[in-house]
Amino acid sequence: MSLSRLQAQLWAVLKDEPGATLEHSPGIPGRRFRIDIAFPQALLAVEVDGWQHHGKYKADFVRDRLRQNLLTLHGWRILRYSATTIYNQPDECLAEVRKALSQTNPT
C-alpha cells in the first residue's frame, strides 16, 4: 500500500485512535473504492483532500462528490481535511475526529 505524504501525515495523528483503519473498503455493493482513514464501527470516514487527486481535474472533483454521497446514503459520516489543515492544525483534526467518534451511537 502506497500512501501519499498527506495521508501518511494524517495517519500518524490518528493511528492510535481505537478502531482506526487505513485504506478501508466500505463494502458498498457494486462499488470499489477505499476510504483514506476509516472508523468502520462508527461509520466515520476521514478523507485527505490534496490538490493533486481531489481538485486539479473536474472529473476527480465530480467523482469525489458522487462517492461522498454514496457513502452518506449508506450511513457514513465524512470528515475531509485539506493539506493546509493536516500540516498546520493536526491537533484540530484529532479533536474533530474524537468529537465525531464520541457522538457515535453504536449499532
Coordinates of N, CA, C and O in Angstrom, one line a residue:
M1 N 0.8 -1.2 0.0 CA 0.0 0.0 0.0 C 0.9 1.2 0.0 O 1.8 1.4 0.8
S2 N 0.6 2.1 -0.9 CA 1.4 3.3 -1.1 C 0.6 4.5 -0.6 O -0.5 4.8 -1.2
L3 N 1.1 5.2 0.4 CA 0.3 6.3 0.9 C 0.9 7.6 0.4 O 2.1 7.7 0.2
S4 N 0.0 8.6 0.2 CA 0.5 9.9 -0.2 C 1.2 10.5 1.1 O 0.9 10.1 2.2
R5 N 2.0 11.6 0.9 CA 2.5 12.3 2.1 C 1.5 12.8 3.0 O 1.6 12.7 4.2
L6 N 0.4 13.3 2.4 CA -0.7 13.9 3.3 C -1.4 12.8 4.1 O -1.7 12.9 5.2
Q7 N -1.7 11.7 3.4 CA -2.3 10.6 4.1 C -1.5 10.0 5.2 O -2.0 9.8 6.3
A8 N -0.2 9.9 4.9 CA 0.8 9.4 6.0 C 0.8 10.3 7.1 O 0.9 9.9 8.3
Q9 N 0.8 11.6 6.9 CA 0.8 12.7 7.9 C -0.4 12.6 8.8 O -0.3 12.6 10.0
L10 N -1.6 12.4 8.2 CA -2.8 12.3 9.0 C -2.9 11.0 9.7 O -3.4 10.9 10.8
W11 N -2.5 9.9 9.0 CA -2.5 8.6 9.7 C -1.6 8.6 10.9 O -2.0 8.1 12.0
A12 N -0.5 9.3 10.9 CA 0.4 9.4 12.1 C -0.3 10.1 13.3 O -0.1 9.7 14.4
V13 N -1.3 11.0 13.0 CA -2.0 11.6 14.0 C -3.2 10.8 14.5 O -3.5 10.8 15.7
L14 N -3.8 9.9 13.7 CA -5.0 9.2 14.0 C -4.8 7.7 14.3 O -5.7 7.1 14.8
K15 N -3.7 7.2 14.0 CA -3.5 5.7 14.0 C -3.7 5.1 15.4 O -4.1 3.9 15.4
D16 N -3.5 5.8 16.4 CA -3.7 5.2 17.8 C -5.1 5.4 18.3 O -5.4 4.9 19.4
E17 N -6.0 6.0 17.6 CA -7.4 6.1 18.0 C -8.0 4.7 17.8 O -7.8 4.0 16.8
P18 N -8.8 4.3 18.8 CA -9.5 2.9 18.7 C -10.3 2.8 17.4 O -11.1 3.7 17.1
G19 N -10.1 1.7 16.7 CA -10.8 1.4 15.5 C -10.3 2.0 14.2 O -10.9 1.7 13.2
A20 N -9.2 2.8 14.3 CA -8.7 3.4 13.1 C -8.2 2.3 12.1 O -7.5 1.4 12.5
T21 N -8.6 2.5 10.9 CA -8.3 1.6 9.8 C -7.8 2.4 8.6 O -8.4 3.4 8.2
L22 N -6.7 2.0 8.0 CA -6.1 2.7 6.8 C -6.6 2.0 5.6 O -6.7 0.8 5.5
E23 N -7.0 2.8 4.6 CA -7.4 2.3 3.3 C -8.5 1.3 3.4 O -8.4 0.2 2.9
H24 N -9.6 1.7 4.0 CA -10.7 0.8 4.3 C -11.7 0.7 3.1 O -12.1 1.7 2.5
S25 N -12.1 -0.5 2.7 CA -13.1 -0.7 1.7 C -14.4 -0.8 2.4 O -14.7 -1.7 3.2
P26 N -15.4 0.1 2.1 CA -16.6 0.1 2.8 C -17.6 -1.0 2.5 O -18.6 -1.1 3.1
G27 N -17.3 -1.7 1.4 CA -18.2 -2.9 1.1 C -19.5 -2.5 0.5 O -20.5 -3.1 0.8
I28 N -19.6 -1.4 -0.2 CA -20.8 -1.0 -0.9 C -21.0 -1.8 -2.1 O -20.1 -1.8 -3.0
P29 N -22.1 -2.5 -2.3 CA -22.3 -3.4 -3.4 C -22.2 -2.6 -4.8 O -22.7 -1.5 -4.9
G30 N -21.4 -3.2 -5.7 CA -21.2 -2.7 -7.0 C -20.2 -1.5 -7.1 O -20.1 -1.0 -8.1
R31 N -19.6 -1.2 -6.0 CA -18.6 -0.1 -5.9 C -17.3 -0.6 -5.4 O -17.2 -1.4 -4.4
R32 N -16.2 -0.1 -6.0 CA -14.8 -0.4 -5.5 C -14.1 0.8 -5.2 O -13.6 1.5 -6.2
F33 N -13.9 1.2 -4.0 CA -13.1 2.3 -3.6 C -12.7 2.1 -2.2 O -13.2 1.3 -1.5
R34 N -11.8 2.9 -1.8 CA -11.3 2.9 -0.4 C -11.4 4.2 0.3 O -11.3 5.3 -0.4
I35 N -11.6 4.2 1.6 CA -11.7 5.4 2.4 C -10.3 5.6 3.0 O -9.6 4.6 3.4
D36 N -9.7 6.8 2.9 CA -8.3 7.0 3.3 C -8.1 6.5 4.7 O -7.2 5.7 5.0
I37 N -8.9 7.0 5.7 CA -8.8 6.5 7.1 C -10.3 6.3 7.5 O -11.1 7.2 7.4
A38 N -10.6 5.2 8.1 CA -11.9 4.9 8.5 C -12.0 4.4 9.9 O -11.0 3.8 10.4
F39 N -13.2 4.6 10.5 CA -13.5 4.0 11.8 C -14.8 3.3 11.5 O -15.9 3.8 11.7
P40 N -14.7 2.0 11.0 CA -15.8 1.3 10.5 C -17.0 1.1 11.5 O -18.1 1.2 11.1
Q41 N -16.6 0.8 12.7 CA -17.7 0.6 13.7 C -18.5 1.8 13.9 O -19.7 1.7 14.2
A42 N -17.9 3.0 13.8 CA -18.6 4.3 13.9 C -19.1 4.8 12.6 O -19.8 5.9 12.6
L43 N -18.9 4.1 11.5 CA -19.2 4.6 10.2 C -18.7 6.0 10.0 O -19.5 6.9 9.5
L44 N -17.5 6.2 10.3 CA -16.8 7.5 10.2 C -15.7 7.4 9.1 O -14.8 6.6 9.3
A45 N -15.8 8.2 8.1 CA -14.7 8.2 7.1 C -14.0 9.6 7.2 O -14.5 10.6 7.4
V46 N -12.6 9.5 7.1 CA -11.8 10.6 7.2 C -11.0 10.7 5.8 O -10.3 9.7 5.5
E47 N -11.3 11.7 5.1 CA -10.7 11.8 3.7 C -9.6 12.9 3.7 O -9.8 14.0 4.3
V48 N -8.6 12.7 3.0 CA -7.5 13.6 2.7 C -7.7 14.2 1.4 O -7.8 13.5 0.4
D49 N -7.8 15.5 1.3 CA -8.1 16.3 0.1 C -6.9 17.1 -0.4 O -6.9 18.3 -0.3
G50 N -6.0 16.3 -0.9 CA -4.8 17.0 -1.6 C -5.3 17.5 -2.9 O -6.1 17.0 -3.6
W51 N -4.6 18.6 -3.4 CA -5.0 19.2 -4.7 C -4.8 18.3 -5.8 O -5.6 18.2 -6.8
Q52 N -3.7 17.5 -5.8 CA -3.4 16.7 -7.0 C -4.5 15.6 -7.3 O -4.8 15.4 -8.5
H53 N -5.1 15.0 -6.3 CA -6.1 14.0 -6.6 C -7.5 14.4 -6.3 O -8.4 13.7 -6.6
H54 N -7.7 15.6 -5.8 CA -9.1 16.0 -5.5 C -9.5 17.3 -6.0 O -10.7 17.7 -5.9
G55 N -8.7 18.1 -6.6 CA -9.1 19.4 -7.1 C -8.5 19.8 -8.4 O -9.0 20.8 -9.0
K56 N -7.5 19.1 -8.9 CA -6.8 19.5 -10.1 C -7.7 19.3 -11.3 O -7.6 20.1 -12.3
Y57 N -8.5 18.3 -11.3 CA -9.3 18.0 -12.5 C -10.8 17.9 -12.1 O -11.1 17.3 -11.1
K58 N -11.6 18.4 -13.0 CA -13.0 18.4 -12.7 C -13.6 17.0 -12.5 O -14.4 16.8 -11.6
A59 N -13.1 16.1 -13.3 CA -13.6 14.7 -13.2 C -13.4 14.1 -11.8 O -14.2 13.4 -11.3
D60 N -12.2 14.4 -11.2 CA -11.8 13.9 -9.9 C -12.8 14.6 -8.9 O -13.2 13.9 -7.9
F61 N -13.0 15.9 -9.0 CA -13.9 16.6 -8.1 C -15.3 16.0 -8.2 O -15.9 15.7 -7.1
V62 N -15.8 15.8 -9.3 CA -17.2 15.2 -9.5 C -17.2 13.8 -8.9 O -18.1 13.4 -8.2
R63 N -16.2 13.0 -9.2 CA -16.1 11.6 -8.7 C -16.1 11.6 -7.1 O -16.8 10.8 -6.5
D64 N -15.4 12.5 -6.5 CA -15.4 12.6 -5.1 C -16.8 13.0 -4.5 O -17.2 12.4 -3.5
R65 N -17.5 13.9 -5.2 CA -18.8 14.2 -4.7 C -19.8 13.0 -4.8 O -20.5 12.7 -3.9
L66 N -19.7 12.3 -5.9 CA -20.6 11.1 -6.1 C -20.2 10.1 -5.0 O -21.1 9.4 -4.4
R67 N -19.0 9.9 -4.8 CA -18.5 8.9 -3.8 C -19.0 9.3 -2.4 O -19.5 8.5 -1.6
Q68 N -18.8 10.6 -2.0 CA -19.3 11.0 -0.7 C -20.8 10.8 -0.5 O -21.2 10.4 0.5
N69 N -21.5 11.2 -1.6 CA -23.0 11.0 -1.5 C -23.3 9.5 -1.3 O -24.2 9.2 -0.5
L70 N -22.7 8.6 -2.0 CA -22.9 7.2 -1.9 C -22.6 6.7 -0.4 O -23.4 6.0 0.2
L71 N -21.5 7.2 0.1 CA -21.1 6.8 1.5 C -22.2 7.3 2.5 O -22.6 6.6 3.4
T72 N -22.6 8.5 2.3 CA -23.6 9.1 3.2 C -24.9 8.3 3.1 O -25.6 8.1 4.1
L73 N -25.3 8.0 1.9 CA -26.6 7.2 1.7 C -26.5 5.8 2.4 O -27.5 5.2 2.7
H74 N -25.3 5.4 2.6 CA -25.1 4.1 3.3 C -24.7 4.3 4.8 O -24.2 3.4 5.5
G75 N -25.0 5.5 5.3 CA -24.9 5.7 6.8 C -23.5 6.2 7.3 O -23.4 6.4 8.5
W76 N -22.6 6.5 6.4 CA -21.3 7.0 6.8 C -21.4 8.5 7.0 O -22.1 9.2 6.3
R77 N -20.6 9.0 7.9 CA -20.3 10.4 8.1 C -18.9 10.7 7.6 O -18.0 9.8 7.8
I78 N -18.7 11.8 7.0 CA -17.4 12.1 6.3 C -16.8 13.3 6.9 O -17.4 14.4 6.9
L79 N -15.5 13.3 7.3 CA -14.7 14.4 7.6 C -13.6 14.6 6.5 O -13.0 13.6 6.2
R80 N -13.5 15.8 6.0 CA -12.5 16.0 4.9 C -11.5 17.0 5.4 O -11.8 18.0 6.0
Y81 N -10.2 16.8 5.1 CA -9.1 17.7 5.5 C -8.2 18.0 4.4 O -7.8 17.1 3.6
S82 N -7.9 19.3 4.3 CA -7.0 19.8 3.2 C -5.6 19.7 3.7 O -5.3 19.5 4.9
A83 N -4.6 19.8 2.8 CA -3.2 19.8 3.1 C -2.9 20.8 4.2 O -2.2 20.6 5.2
T84 N -3.4 22.0 4.0 CA -3.1 23.1 5.0 C -3.5 22.7 6.4 O -2.8 22.9 7.3
T85 N -4.7 22.2 6.5 CA -5.2 21.8 7.8 C -4.4 20.6 8.4 O -4.0 20.7 9.6
I86 N -4.1 19.6 7.6 CA -3.3 18.5 8.1 C -1.9 18.9 8.6 O -1.5 18.5 9.6
Y87 N -1.2 19.8 7.8 CA 0.1 20.2 8.2 C 0.1 21.2 9.3 O 1.0 21.2 10.2
N88 N -0.8 22.2 9.3 CA -0.8 23.3 10.2 C -1.6 23.1 11.5 O -1.4 23.8 12.5
Q89 N -2.6 22.2 11.4 CA -3.5 22.1 12.5 C -3.8 20.6 12.8 O -5.0 20.2 12.9
P90 N -2.8 19.8 13.0 CA -3.1 18.3 13.2 C -3.9 18.1 14.5 O -4.7 17.2 14.5
D91 N -3.7 18.9 15.5 CA -4.4 18.7 16.8 C -5.9 19.0 16.6 O -6.7 18.3 17.2
E92 N -6.2 19.9 15.7 CA -7.6 20.2 15.4 C -8.3 19.0 14.7 O -9.4 18.6 14.9
C93 N -7.5 18.4 13.8 CA -8.0 17.2 13.1 C -8.3 16.1 14.1 O -9.4 15.5 14.1
L94 N -7.4 15.9 15.0 CA -7.6 14.8 16.0 C -8.8 15.2 16.9 O -9.6 14.3 17.2
A95 N -8.9 16.4 17.3 CA -10.0 16.8 18.2 C -11.4 16.6 17.5 O -12.3 16.1 18.1
E96 N -11.4 17.0 16.2 CA -12.7 16.8 15.5 C -13.0 15.3 15.3 O -14.2 14.9 15.4
V97 N -12.0 14.5 15.0 CA -12.3 13.1 14.9 C -12.8 12.5 16.2 O -13.8 11.7 16.2
R98 N -12.1 12.9 17.3 CA -12.5 12.4 18.6 C -14.0 12.8 18.9 O -14.7 12.1 19.5
K99 N -14.3 14.1 18.6 CA -15.7 14.6 18.8 C -16.7 13.7 18.0 O -17.7 13.3 18.5
A100 N -16.4 13.5 16.7 CA -17.3 12.7 15.9 C -17.4 11.3 16.4 O -18.5 10.8 16.5
L101 N -16.3 10.7 16.9 CA -16.4 9.4 17.5 C -17.2 9.3 18.8 O -17.9 8.4 19.0
S102 N -17.1 10.4 19.5 CA -17.9 10.4 20.8 C -19.4 10.6 20.6 O -20.2 10.3 21.4
Q103 N -19.8 11.1 19.4 CA -21.2 11.3 19.0 C -21.8 10.1 18.4 O -22.9 10.1 18.0
T104 N -21.0 9.0 18.2 CA -21.5 7.8 17.5 C -22.4 7.0 18.5 O -22.0 6.8 19.6
N105 N -23.5 6.6 17.9 CA -24.3 5.6 18.7 C -24.0 4.2 18.1 O -24.4 4.0 17.0
P106 N -23.3 3.4 18.9 CA -23.0 2.1 18.3 C -24.3 1.3 18.0 O -25.3 1.4 18.6
T107 N -24.2 0.5 16.9 CA -25.3 -0.3 16.4 C -25.1 -1.7 16.8 O -24.1 -2.2 17.1

